[in-house]
mmCIF file of C-alpha atoms in Angstrom:
data_model
loop_
_atom_site.group_PDB
_atom_site.id
_atom_site.type_symbol
_atom_site.label_atom_id
_atom_site.label_comp_id
_atom_site.label_asym_id
_atom_site.label_seq_id
_atom_site.Cartn_x
_atom_site.Cartn_y
_atom_site.Cartn_z
ATOM 1 C CA MET A 6 113.516 231.417 140.086
ATOM 2 C CA GLN A 7 109.929 230.487 139.630
ATOM 3 C CA CYS A 8 110.532 230.153 135.932
ATOM 4 C CA LYS A 9 113.340 227.719 136.580
ATOM 5 C CA ARG A 10 111.072 225.547 138.635
ATOM 6 C CA LYS A 11 108.520 225.413 135.839
ATOM 7 C CA VAL A 12 111.140 224.385 133.345
ATOM 8 C CA CYS A 13 112.416 221.657 135.627
ATOM 9 C CA LEU A 14 108.887 220.405 136.288
ATOM 10 C CA CYS A 15 108.124 220.377 132.595
ATOM 11 C CA ALA A 16 111.325 218.486 131.846
ATOM 12 C CA LEU A 17 110.505 216.021 134.582
ATOM 13 C CA LEU A 18 107.017 215.412 133.175
ATOM 14 C CA CYS A 19 108.370 214.961 129.662
ATOM 15 C CA GLY A 20 110.920 212.488 130.933
ATOM 16 C CA ALA A 21 108.213 210.524 132.720
ATOM 17 C CA VAL A 22 106.043 210.464 129.602
ATOM 18 C CA PHE A 23 109.045 209.315 127.512
ATOM 19 C CA VAL A 24 109.816 206.493 129.955
ATOM 20 C CA MET A 25 106.180 205.336 129.915
ATOM 21 C CA LEU A 26 106.052 205.343 126.119
ATOM 22 C CA ALA A 27 109.336 203.479 125.830
ATOM 23 C CA THR A 28 108.217 200.819 128.319
ATOM 24 C CA HIS A 29 104.923 200.218 126.486
ATOM 25 C CA THR A 30 106.700 199.782 123.165
ATOM 26 C CA ILE A 31 109.164 197.223 124.541
ATOM 27 C CA GLN A 32 106.339 195.103 126.090
ATOM 28 C CA LYS A 33 104.335 195.127 122.849
ATOM 29 C CA ASN A 34 107.243 193.929 120.740
ATOM 30 C CA SER A 35 108.378 191.229 123.161
ATOM 31 C CA LEU A 36 105.021 189.486 123.808
ATOM 32 C CA LEU A 37 103.700 187.160 121.081
ATOM 33 C CA PRO A 38 99.980 186.728 120.459
ATOM 34 C CA ILE A 39 98.416 183.872 122.398
ATOM 35 C CA THR A 40 97.589 182.064 119.196
ATOM 36 C CA LEU A 41 101.273 181.783 118.468
ATOM 37 C CA LEU A 42 101.958 180.190 121.828
ATOM 38 C CA VAL A 43 99.641 177.260 121.119
ATOM 39 C CA PRO A 44 101.290 174.677 118.774
ATOM 40 C CA ARG A 45 99.503 174.295 115.476
ATOM 41 C CA PRO A 46 98.125 170.875 114.596
ATOM 42 C CA ALA A 47 100.002 169.097 111.855
ATOM 43 C CA THR A 48 98.584 169.779 108.466
ATOM 44 C CA ALA A 49 96.491 166.729 107.412
ATOM 45 C CA THR A 50 97.789 165.104 104.250
ATOM 46 C CA THR A 51 95.946 162.478 102.259
ATOM 47 C CA THR A 52 98.063 159.303 101.958
ATOM 48 C CA LYS A 53 97.290 156.199 99.975
ATOM 49 C CA ALA A 54 96.256 153.286 102.241
ATOM 50 C CA GLN A 55 98.946 150.625 102.392
ATOM 51 C CA PRO A 56 97.772 147.016 102.018
ATOM 52 C CA GLU A 57 97.908 145.003 105.207
ATOM 53 C CA ALA A 58 100.723 142.507 105.434
ATOM 54 C CA PRO A 59 99.435 138.938 105.038
ATOM 55 C CA PRO A 60 99.274 136.956 108.283
ATOM 56 C CA PRO A 61 102.185 134.607 108.816
ATOM 57 C CA ALA A 62 101.594 131.210 107.277
ATOM 58 C CA THR A 63 100.474 128.562 109.724
ATOM 59 C CA PRO A 64 103.306 126.078 110.004
ATOM 60 C CA THR A 65 102.455 122.627 108.674
ATOM 61 C CA LEU A 66 102.646 120.297 111.611
ATOM 62 C CA PRO A 67 104.088 116.869 110.946
ATOM 63 C CA ARG A 68 101.526 114.080 110.866
ATOM 64 C CA PRO A 69 101.618 112.081 114.080
ATOM 65 C CA SER A 70 103.491 108.848 113.565
ATOM 66 C CA GLY A 71 104.570 105.846 115.518
ATOM 67 C CA GLU A 72 108.052 105.112 116.736
ATOM 68 C CA SER A 73 109.002 102.423 114.236
ATOM 69 C CA CYS A 74 107.147 103.468 111.060
ATOM 70 C CA SER A 75 105.340 106.465 109.545
ATOM 71 C CA CYS A 76 101.828 105.227 110.372
ATOM 72 C CA PRO A 77 99.968 106.987 113.227
ATOM 73 C CA SER A 78 100.365 103.768 115.205
ATOM 74 C CA CYS A 79 102.794 100.979 114.354
ATOM 75 C CA VAL A 80 102.410 97.324 115.302
ATOM 76 C CA ALA A 81 106.040 97.073 116.406
ATOM 77 C CA ASP A 82 105.850 100.062 118.788
ATOM 78 C CA LYS A 83 106.616 99.011 122.330
ATOM 79 C CA GLY A 84 105.215 100.284 125.597
ATOM 80 C CA ARG A 85 101.584 100.490 124.482
ATOM 81 C CA SER A 86 100.488 97.004 125.560
ATOM 82 C CA GLU A 87 102.293 94.963 128.186
ATOM 83 C CA TRP A 88 100.372 91.879 127.108
ATOM 84 C CA PHE A 89 101.508 92.328 123.489
ATOM 85 C CA ASP A 90 105.114 93.149 124.389
ATOM 86 C CA GLN A 91 105.384 89.885 126.320
ATOM 87 C CA ARG A 92 104.505 87.927 123.178
ATOM 88 C CA TYR A 93 105.770 89.910 120.204
ATOM 89 C CA ASP A 94 109.399 89.289 119.209
ATOM 90 C CA SER A 95 110.555 91.753 116.562
ATOM 91 C CA GLU A 96 113.688 89.688 115.962
ATOM 92 C CA GLN A 97 111.758 86.692 114.660
ATOM 93 C CA GLN A 98 112.549 85.964 110.999
ATOM 94 C CA PRO A 99 109.151 85.281 109.377
ATOM 95 C CA PHE A 100 110.442 83.458 106.293
ATOM 96 C CA LEU A 101 113.300 81.321 105.072
ATOM 97 C CA THR A 102 116.096 82.812 102.989
ATOM 98 C CA ALA A 103 118.898 81.246 100.986
ATOM 99 C CA GLN A 104 121.318 82.651 103.548
ATOM 100 C CA ASN A 105 119.485 81.038 106.464
ATOM 101 C CA THR A 106 118.976 77.348 105.732
ATOM 102 C CA SER A 107 119.672 75.842 109.159
ATOM 103 C CA LEU A 108 117.108 75.436 111.921
ATOM 104 C CA PRO A 109 117.751 75.253 115.689
ATOM 105 C CA PRO A 110 117.675 71.637 116.911
ATOM 106 C CA LEU A 111 114.683 72.133 119.223
ATOM 107 C CA THR A 112 112.735 73.865 116.465
ATOM 108 C CA LEU A 113 113.596 71.172 113.963
ATOM 109 C CA LYS A 114 112.521 68.381 116.316
ATOM 110 C CA TRP A 115 109.202 70.106 117.065
ATOM 111 C CA TRP A 116 108.470 70.921 113.437
ATOM 112 C CA LEU A 117 109.288 67.468 112.066
ATOM 113 C CA ALA A 118 106.853 65.976 114.600
ATOM 114 C CA LEU A 119 103.879 68.002 113.313
ATOM 115 C CA GLN A 120 103.342 65.795 110.277
ATOM 116 C CA ARG A 121 105.289 62.711 109.243
ATOM 117 C CA SER A 122 108.307 63.296 106.991
ATOM 118 C CA ALA A 123 110.664 60.909 105.247
ATOM 119 C CA PRO A 124 113.408 60.103 107.798
ATOM 120 C CA ASP A 125 116.254 59.943 105.277
ATOM 121 C CA LEU A 126 115.925 63.525 104.074
ATOM 122 C CA LYS A 127 118.378 66.209 105.221
ATOM 123 C CA VAL A 128 116.657 69.504 105.901
ATOM 124 C CA GLU A 129 119.516 71.748 104.748
ATOM 125 C CA GLU A 130 119.775 69.912 101.445
ATOM 126 C CA VAL A 131 116.026 70.150 100.815
ATOM 127 C CA ILE A 132 116.058 73.891 101.539
ATOM 128 C CA GLU A 133 119.098 74.460 99.326
ATOM 129 C CA LYS A 134 117.468 72.595 96.416
ATOM 130 C CA MET A 135 114.278 74.608 96.929
ATOM 131 C CA PHE A 136 116.201 77.871 96.544
ATOM 132 C CA GLN A 137 117.593 76.591 93.268
ATOM 133 C CA VAL A 138 114.030 76.902 91.938
ATOM 134 C CA ILE A 139 112.656 79.918 93.832
ATOM 135 C CA ALA A 140 114.318 83.241 94.630
ATOM 136 C CA SER A 141 115.380 84.217 98.112
ATOM 137 C CA PRO A 142 112.953 86.914 99.363
ATOM 138 C CA SER A 143 113.972 90.502 99.968
ATOM 139 C CA PRO A 144 115.165 91.157 103.530
ATOM 140 C CA ASP A 145 113.461 94.564 103.907
ATOM 141 C CA TRP A 146 110.494 93.225 105.884
ATOM 142 C CA ARG A 147 111.273 95.113 109.104
ATOM 143 C CA PRO A 148 109.404 98.362 109.908
ATOM 144 C CA GLN A 149 110.937 101.552 108.515
ATOM 145 C CA LYS A 150 110.440 105.136 109.698
ATOM 146 C CA ASN A 151 109.610 106.380 106.200
ATOM 147 C CA ARG A 152 107.120 103.622 105.387
ATOM 148 C CA CYS A 153 103.565 102.751 106.325
ATOM 149 C CA ASN A 154 102.423 99.359 105.089
ATOM 150 C CA LYS A 155 98.738 98.935 105.816
ATOM 151 C CA CYS A 156 97.616 95.330 105.517
ATOM 152 C CA ALA A 157 94.265 93.604 105.237
ATOM 153 C CA VAL A 158 94.250 89.989 106.396
ATOM 154 C CA VAL A 159 91.176 88.447 104.812
ATOM 155 C CA GLY A 160 89.867 85.211 106.272
ATOM 156 C CA ASN A 161 87.312 82.996 104.598
ATOM 157 C CA SER A 162 84.438 83.220 107.059
ATOM 158 C CA GLY A 163 80.858 83.363 105.863
ATOM 159 C CA ASN A 164 80.463 86.519 107.958
ATOM 160 C CA LEU A 165 81.881 88.442 104.977
ATOM 161 C CA LEU A 166 78.690 87.913 102.995
ATOM 162 C CA GLY A 167 76.720 91.145 102.843
ATOM 163 C CA SER A 168 79.512 93.106 104.542
ATOM 164 C CA ASN A 169 80.322 95.456 101.607
ATOM 165 C CA TYR A 170 83.949 95.462 102.763
ATOM 166 C CA GLY A 171 85.331 95.063 99.229
ATOM 167 C CA PRO A 172 86.434 98.688 98.603
ATOM 168 C CA LEU A 173 87.921 98.983 102.099
ATOM 169 C CA ILE A 174 89.895 95.760 101.689
ATOM 170 C CA ASN A 175 91.216 96.885 98.297
ATOM 171 C CA SER A 176 92.458 100.191 99.767
ATOM 172 C CA HIS A 177 95.226 98.502 101.783
ATOM 173 C CA THR A 178 98.871 98.293 100.713
ATOM 174 C CA TYR A 179 98.925 94.515 101.181
ATOM 175 C CA VAL A 180 95.939 92.189 100.967
ATOM 176 C CA ILE A 181 96.623 88.738 102.409
ATOM 177 C CA ARG A 182 94.313 85.844 101.536
ATOM 178 C CA MET A 183 94.636 82.167 102.325
ATOM 179 C CA ASN A 184 93.984 78.613 101.173
ATOM 180 C CA LYS A 185 91.248 78.269 98.550
ATOM 181 C CA ALA A 186 89.955 81.836 98.871
ATOM 182 C CA THR A 187 88.238 83.103 95.753
ATOM 183 C CA THR A 188 87.116 86.610 94.853
ATOM 184 C CA GLY A 189 85.150 86.067 91.625
ATOM 185 C CA GLY A 190 81.506 86.915 92.219
ATOM 186 C CA PHE A 191 82.178 88.181 95.757
ATOM 187 C CA GLU A 192 84.110 91.387 94.983
ATOM 188 C CA LYS A 193 81.567 93.625 96.706
ATOM 189 C CA ASP A 194 82.153 91.894 100.034
ATOM 190 C CA VAL A 195 85.749 90.633 99.823
ATOM 191 C CA GLY A 196 87.416 92.851 97.212
ATOM 192 C CA ASN A 197 89.523 91.591 94.321
ATOM 193 C CA LYS A 198 93.033 92.710 95.279
ATOM 194 C CA THR A 199 95.581 90.145 96.481
ATOM 195 C CA THR A 200 99.271 90.708 97.186
ATOM 196 C CA HIS A 201 99.993 87.618 99.329
ATOM 197 C CA HIS A 202 98.227 84.258 99.105
ATOM 198 C CA ILE A 203 99.013 81.864 101.952
ATOM 199 C CA MET A 204 98.632 78.135 101.318
ATOM 200 C CA TYR A 205 100.041 74.665 101.897
ATOM 201 C CA PRO A 206 100.163 71.838 99.316
ATOM 202 C CA GLU A 207 96.772 70.418 100.202
ATOM 203 C CA SER A 208 95.091 73.829 99.821
ATOM 204 C CA ALA A 209 97.091 75.112 96.857
ATOM 205 C CA VAL A 210 95.618 77.269 94.106
ATOM 206 C CA ASP A 211 97.080 79.224 91.199
ATOM 207 C CA VAL A 212 97.881 82.865 91.869
ATOM 208 C CA GLN A 213 97.944 85.850 89.531
ATOM 209 C CA PRO A 214 101.213 87.356 88.260
ATOM 210 C CA GLY A 215 102.776 89.663 90.810
ATOM 211 C CA VAL A 216 101.159 87.921 93.792
ATOM 212 C CA HIS A 217 103.365 86.393 96.485
ATOM 213 C CA LEU A 218 102.708 82.695 96.983
ATOM 214 C CA VAL A 219 103.303 82.241 100.735
ATOM 215 C CA LEU A 220 103.905 78.601 101.631
ATOM 216 C CA LEU A 221 103.093 77.304 105.103
ATOM 217 C CA PRO A 222 105.260 74.173 105.325
ATOM 218 C CA PHE A 223 103.853 71.805 107.914
ATOM 219 C CA LYS A 224 106.380 69.114 106.952
ATOM 220 C CA LEU A 225 109.565 68.654 104.992
ATOM 221 C CA ARG A 226 107.658 67.201 102.054
ATOM 222 C CA ASP A 227 106.003 70.608 101.594
ATOM 223 C CA LEU A 228 109.360 72.244 100.801
ATOM 224 C CA GLN A 229 109.953 69.606 98.153
ATOM 225 C CA TRP A 230 106.474 70.123 96.787
ATOM 226 C CA VAL A 231 106.803 73.892 96.184
ATOM 227 C CA ALA A 232 110.006 73.375 94.209
ATOM 228 C CA SER A 233 108.384 70.566 92.229
ATOM 229 C CA ALA A 234 105.113 72.445 91.625
ATOM 230 C CA LEU A 235 107.065 75.307 90.060
ATOM 231 C CA SER A 236 109.332 73.112 87.946
ATOM 232 C CA THR A 237 109.022 69.369 87.220
ATOM 233 C CA GLY A 238 105.631 68.575 88.768
ATOM 234 C CA GLU A 239 106.976 65.233 89.985
ATOM 235 C CA ILE A 240 105.395 65.346 93.452
ATOM 236 C CA LYS A 241 101.777 64.293 93.228
ATOM 237 C CA MET A 242 101.131 63.068 96.755
ATOM 238 C CA THR A 243 101.775 64.203 100.313
ATOM 239 C CA TYR A 244 99.353 62.463 102.670
ATOM 240 C CA MET A 245 96.756 63.036 99.946
ATOM 241 C CA ARG A 246 96.608 63.908 96.295
ATOM 242 C CA VAL A 247 97.934 67.437 95.702
ATOM 243 C CA LYS A 248 98.124 69.916 92.865
ATOM 244 C CA GLU A 249 101.092 68.874 90.715
ATOM 245 C CA ARG A 250 101.825 72.317 89.305
ATOM 246 C CA VAL A 251 101.021 75.791 90.533
ATOM 247 C CA LYS A 252 100.999 79.012 88.537
ATOM 248 C CA ALA A 253 103.028 81.619 90.435
ATOM 249 C CA ASP A 254 106.042 83.879 90.017
ATOM 250 C CA LYS A 255 109.108 81.972 91.192
ATOM 251 C CA ASP A 256 110.775 85.205 92.297
ATOM 252 C CA LYS A 257 107.849 86.069 94.573
ATOM 253 C CA VAL A 258 107.523 82.838 96.557
ATOM 254 C CA ILE A 259 107.847 83.181 100.346
ATOM 255 C CA VAL A 260 108.307 80.134 102.578
ATOM 256 C CA VAL A 261 107.358 80.731 106.211
ATOM 257 C CA ASN A 262 110.180 79.813 108.563
ATOM 258 C CA PRO A 263 109.474 76.712 110.724
ATOM 259 C CA SER A 264 110.996 78.682 113.617
ATOM 260 C CA PHE A 265 108.184 81.183 113.101
ATOM 261 C CA PHE A 266 105.661 78.330 113.465
ATOM 262 C CA LYS A 267 107.143 77.387 116.816
ATOM 263 C CA TYR A 268 107.240 81.013 117.967
ATOM 264 C CA THR A 269 103.541 81.380 117.100
ATOM 265 C CA CYS A 270 102.722 78.200 118.985
ATOM 266 C CA ASP A 271 104.856 79.107 122.023
ATOM 267 C CA LYS A 272 103.963 82.776 122.380
ATOM 268 C CA TRP A 273 100.548 83.256 120.806
ATOM 269 C CA THR A 274 98.445 80.074 120.878
ATOM 270 C CA GLU A 275 100.386 78.779 123.906
ATOM 271 C CA HIS A 276 100.130 75.174 122.725
ATOM 272 C CA HIS A 277 96.335 75.183 122.658
ATOM 273 C CA GLY A 278 95.740 72.667 119.907
ATOM 274 C CA ARG A 279 98.557 70.697 118.263
ATOM 275 C CA TYR A 280 99.627 73.686 116.176
ATOM 276 C CA PRO A 281 98.173 77.043 115.068
ATOM 277 C CA SER A 282 95.654 77.298 112.249
ATOM 278 C CA THR A 283 96.392 78.871 108.897
ATOM 279 C CA GLY A 284 94.346 81.885 109.944
ATOM 280 C CA MET A 285 96.351 82.398 113.122
ATOM 281 C CA LEU A 286 99.693 81.933 111.348
ATOM 282 C CA ALA A 287 98.584 84.397 108.659
ATOM 283 C CA LEU A 288 97.676 86.981 111.285
ATOM 284 C CA ILE A 289 100.925 86.687 113.256
ATOM 285 C CA PHE A 290 102.848 86.733 109.957
ATOM 286 C CA ALA A 291 101.095 90.006 109.102
ATOM 287 C CA LEU A 292 102.056 91.494 112.480
ATOM 288 C CA HIS A 293 105.689 91.050 111.448
ATOM 289 C CA ILE A 294 105.617 92.314 107.840
ATOM 290 C CA CYS A 295 102.996 95.073 108.216
ATOM 291 C CA ASP A 296 102.839 98.374 110.090
ATOM 292 C CA GLU A 297 99.055 98.444 110.520
ATOM 293 C CA VAL A 298 96.846 95.352 110.368
ATOM 294 C CA SER A 299 93.119 95.166 109.663
ATOM 295 C CA VAL A 300 91.377 91.798 109.922
ATOM 296 C CA PHE A 301 88.311 90.687 107.972
ATOM 297 C CA GLY A 302 86.432 87.416 107.675
ATOM 298 C CA TYR A 303 87.479 85.678 110.909
ATOM 299 C CA GLY A 304 85.171 83.724 113.195
ATOM 300 C CA ALA A 305 81.625 82.500 112.891
ATOM 301 C CA ASP A 306 78.785 84.250 111.120
ATOM 302 C CA SER A 307 75.943 85.963 112.994
ATOM 303 C CA GLN A 308 74.194 82.601 113.456
ATOM 304 C CA GLY A 309 77.306 80.991 114.930
ATOM 305 C CA ASN A 310 78.118 78.935 111.834
ATOM 306 C CA TRP A 311 81.737 78.324 110.832
ATOM 307 C CA HIS A 312 81.821 78.119 107.061
ATOM 308 C CA HIS A 313 83.497 79.642 103.996
ATOM 309 C CA TYR A 314 81.777 82.513 102.221
ATOM 310 C CA TRP A 315 81.823 80.711 98.846
ATOM 311 C CA GLU A 316 80.333 77.447 100.183
ATOM 312 C CA HIS A 317 76.750 76.352 100.601
ATOM 313 C CA ASN A 318 77.701 73.957 103.393
ATOM 314 C CA ARG A 319 77.081 76.167 106.406
ATOM 315 C CA TYR A 320 78.597 73.649 108.794
ATOM 316 C CA ALA A 321 82.020 73.465 107.170
ATOM 317 C CA GLY A 322 85.055 74.795 108.998
ATOM 318 C CA ALA A 323 88.072 72.520 109.022
ATOM 319 C CA PHE A 324 89.608 71.407 112.304
ATOM 320 C CA ARG A 325 87.331 73.405 114.627
ATOM 321 C CA LYS A 326 86.259 70.324 116.570
ATOM 322 C CA THR A 327 89.094 67.925 115.814
ATOM 323 C CA GLY A 328 91.614 69.154 118.377
ATOM 324 C CA VAL A 329 94.287 69.977 115.780
ATOM 325 C CA HIS A 330 93.548 73.671 116.270
ATOM 326 C CA ASN A 331 91.769 75.429 119.119
ATOM 327 C CA ALA A 332 89.488 77.889 117.357
ATOM 328 C CA ASP A 333 87.998 79.244 120.569
ATOM 329 C CA PHE A 334 91.381 80.101 122.122
ATOM 330 C CA GLU A 335 92.609 81.632 118.860
ATOM 331 C CA THR A 336 89.462 83.758 118.748
ATOM 332 C CA GLN A 337 90.244 85.087 122.224
ATOM 333 C CA VAL A 338 93.760 86.011 121.104
ATOM 334 C CA ILE A 339 92.364 87.881 118.099
ATOM 335 C CA LEU A 340 89.858 89.764 120.268
ATOM 336 C CA LYS A 341 92.662 90.679 122.677
ATOM 337 C CA LEU A 342 94.839 91.994 119.832
ATOM 338 C CA ASP A 343 91.905 94.164 118.805
ATOM 339 C CA SER A 344 91.218 95.477 122.318
ATOM 340 C CA GLU A 345 94.930 96.242 122.797
ATOM 341 C CA GLY A 346 94.919 98.350 119.626
ATOM 342 C CA LYS A 347 97.340 96.155 117.674
ATOM 343 C CA ILE A 348 94.854 95.156 114.993
ATOM 344 C CA LYS A 349 91.537 96.527 113.749
ATOM 345 C CA LEU A 350 89.028 93.688 113.724
ATOM 346 C CA HIS A 351 86.141 94.177 111.285
ATOM 347 C CA LYS A 352 83.230 91.959 112.214
ATOM 348 C CA GLY A 353 80.597 90.814 109.782
#
């Protein structure tokens, strides 16, 4: 009996030892080492550096331009000067064409009264005969969005002497001179480029090939004269002896419209003086054929003298005190155009 108990106890102990050993083995095989529980860092690999992508190109911004042309600021743009808008009429036709030979009755009456004309002449017939000699000008004078005509209007004032404006004047698209203006010997101050030369019979000069002869007709006789001066040379007198022939390209002659005279007198000089001066008409003409206008050689010199830069007579200056033109009022208009940003006035 006692032996049986020993056997049972021994079997029980062996069973307990077996269970303990089996449990230990299972735990060992089921638990991973702690190092395996922590994720390994990715293996570092050496890669070739990729070049950085170039920055996006800066978009080219369009150059600021005006509303009616491609210049930064255009003469014809409205809404920038109330004073200017009240006077400037973009519909005014600056010059005569073969298709427009009739003048409004009020304009005709006013114009014919400026200087005496032969009473038996018919205006339409004179204009038609004139266009048998000269070509009708191109109609593309109005501002265009893809164009920027920069113009220099060069007066004849002695204030140009010593100015060194020559290169600046020459840089403009159009250079407008007037009357007996000369450039020889004065190129440093006045330049030597001319595209338009404004004159009337009594102030006529020859112009170089390619230059527009711009006639200011103060009377009907002047229309006859330009046709004669470019053909037969038969007209030798107006109210004084005049140049019988003029050298100029017939296909580049421009005759300022008498209606444009009246418009300049009504709107710009406001009937101060009998009629506007050549300088004032040239400036208003430029405001209608140019997109930007720079003005040189207007007014008195620094000592207050009104004279031409090529003359030694420092007290010349036609019409300033005669009452035909009002130089002081015209000067105020020019200064106002400058202050309103419609022209750039270069003073000597």
